Coordinates of C-alpha atoms in Angstrom, one line a residue:
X1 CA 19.9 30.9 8.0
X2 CA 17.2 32.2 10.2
X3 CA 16.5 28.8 11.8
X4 CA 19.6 28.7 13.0
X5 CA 19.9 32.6 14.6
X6 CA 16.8 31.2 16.9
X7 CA 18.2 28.7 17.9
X8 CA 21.4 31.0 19.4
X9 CA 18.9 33.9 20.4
X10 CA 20.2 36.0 17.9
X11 CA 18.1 38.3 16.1
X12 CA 17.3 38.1 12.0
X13 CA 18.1 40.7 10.1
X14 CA 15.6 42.2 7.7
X15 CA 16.8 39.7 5.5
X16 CA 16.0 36.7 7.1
X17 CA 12.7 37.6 7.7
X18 CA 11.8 37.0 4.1
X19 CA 12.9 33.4 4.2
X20 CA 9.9 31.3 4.2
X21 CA 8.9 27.5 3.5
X22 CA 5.7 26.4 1.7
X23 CA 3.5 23.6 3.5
X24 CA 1.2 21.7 1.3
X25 CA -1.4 20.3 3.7
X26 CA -3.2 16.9 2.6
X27 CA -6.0 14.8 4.0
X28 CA -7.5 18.4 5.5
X29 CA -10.7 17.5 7.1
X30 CA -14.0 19.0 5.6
X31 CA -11.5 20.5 2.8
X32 CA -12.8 18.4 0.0
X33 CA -16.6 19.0 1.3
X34 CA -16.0 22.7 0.8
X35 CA -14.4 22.8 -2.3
X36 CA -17.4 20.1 -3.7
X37 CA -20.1 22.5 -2.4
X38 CA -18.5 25.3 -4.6
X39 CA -17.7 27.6 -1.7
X40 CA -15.6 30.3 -2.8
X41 CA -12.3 30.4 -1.0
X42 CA -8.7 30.8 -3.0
X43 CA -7.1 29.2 0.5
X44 CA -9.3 25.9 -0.1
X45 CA -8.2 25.6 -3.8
X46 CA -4.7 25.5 -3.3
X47 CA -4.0 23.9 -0.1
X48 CA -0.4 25.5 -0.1
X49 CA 0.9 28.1 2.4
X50 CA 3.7 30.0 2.8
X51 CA 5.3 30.3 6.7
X52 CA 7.3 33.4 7.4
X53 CA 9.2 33.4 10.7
X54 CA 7.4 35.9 13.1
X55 CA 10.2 37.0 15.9
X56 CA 7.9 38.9 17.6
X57 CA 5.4 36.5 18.6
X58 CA 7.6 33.6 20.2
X59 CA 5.1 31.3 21.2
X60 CA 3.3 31.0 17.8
X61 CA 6.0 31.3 15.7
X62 CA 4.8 28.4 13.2
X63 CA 8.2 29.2 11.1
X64 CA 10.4 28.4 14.4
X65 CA 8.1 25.5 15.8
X66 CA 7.7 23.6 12.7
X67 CA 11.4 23.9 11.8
X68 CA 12.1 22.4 15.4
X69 CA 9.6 19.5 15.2
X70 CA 11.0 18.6 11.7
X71 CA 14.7 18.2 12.7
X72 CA 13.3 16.4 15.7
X73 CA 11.2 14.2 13.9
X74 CA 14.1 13.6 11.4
X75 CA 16.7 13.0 13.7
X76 CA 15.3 11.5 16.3
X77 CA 12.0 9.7 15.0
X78 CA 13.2 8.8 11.3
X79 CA 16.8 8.1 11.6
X80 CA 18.0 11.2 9.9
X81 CA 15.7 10.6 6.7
X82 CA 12.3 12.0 6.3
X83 CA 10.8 10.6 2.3
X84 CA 7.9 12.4 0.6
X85 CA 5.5 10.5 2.0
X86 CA 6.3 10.9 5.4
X87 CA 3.7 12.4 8.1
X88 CA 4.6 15.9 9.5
X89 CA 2.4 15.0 12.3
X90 CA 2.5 10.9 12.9
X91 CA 0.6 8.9 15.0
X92 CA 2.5 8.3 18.3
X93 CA 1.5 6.3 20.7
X94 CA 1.9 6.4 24.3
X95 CA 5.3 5.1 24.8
X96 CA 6.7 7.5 22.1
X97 CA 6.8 4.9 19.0
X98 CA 6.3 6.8 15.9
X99 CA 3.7 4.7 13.6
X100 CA 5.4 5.7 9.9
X101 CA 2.3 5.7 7.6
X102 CA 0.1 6.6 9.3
X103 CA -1.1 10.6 10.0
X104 CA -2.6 11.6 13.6
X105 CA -6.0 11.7 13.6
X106 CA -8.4 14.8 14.1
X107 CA -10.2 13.4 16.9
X108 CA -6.6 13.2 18.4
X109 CA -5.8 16.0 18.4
X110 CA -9.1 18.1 19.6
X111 CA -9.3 15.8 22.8

């Protein structure tokens, strides 16, 4: 697997570059508001993406990053379970307890 070449610095091949995840993204702020107003944007109707890894660009690799933050949040947060209605992105407060159920909050994250 590609994940798992990063991790050992080892290149992909040609054929790990077309291994992707899809993110479906809920609670988007201002998405709902767009899509009521009738602008006209395919991204805002779907909501889903697809992540390809991107070797070449290390520090915003979202494929690489968002691979590591799940296992970490999985092993380490979760207790080696993450269920469908888990947060990606949790609220965490300042002594590192992971709040399940509840999803970081936008204001949170611009500050």
């Amino acid at each position: 697997m590609a994940f798992s070449k990063y991790l050992y610095n080892k290149m992909p091949l040609i054929k790990d570059l077309h291994a992707c995840f899809e993110v479906f993204l809920l609670n988007c702020k201002g998405w709902q508001w767009k899509v009521d107003k009738g602008l006209m944007e395919a991204d805002l109707h779907s909501n889903q993406y697809k992540i390809y890894p991107q070797p070449d660009m290390p520090g915003c690799n979202c494929f690489f990053w968002m691979l590591l933050w799940l296992t970490l949040l999985k092993h380490v947060h979760y207790n080696g379970k993450l269920k469908p209605d888990d947060f990606v992105f949790p609220t965490i407060s300042s002594n590192g307890v992971v709040h399940h159920g509840e999803h970081i909050l936008h204001d949170a994250v611009q500050a």
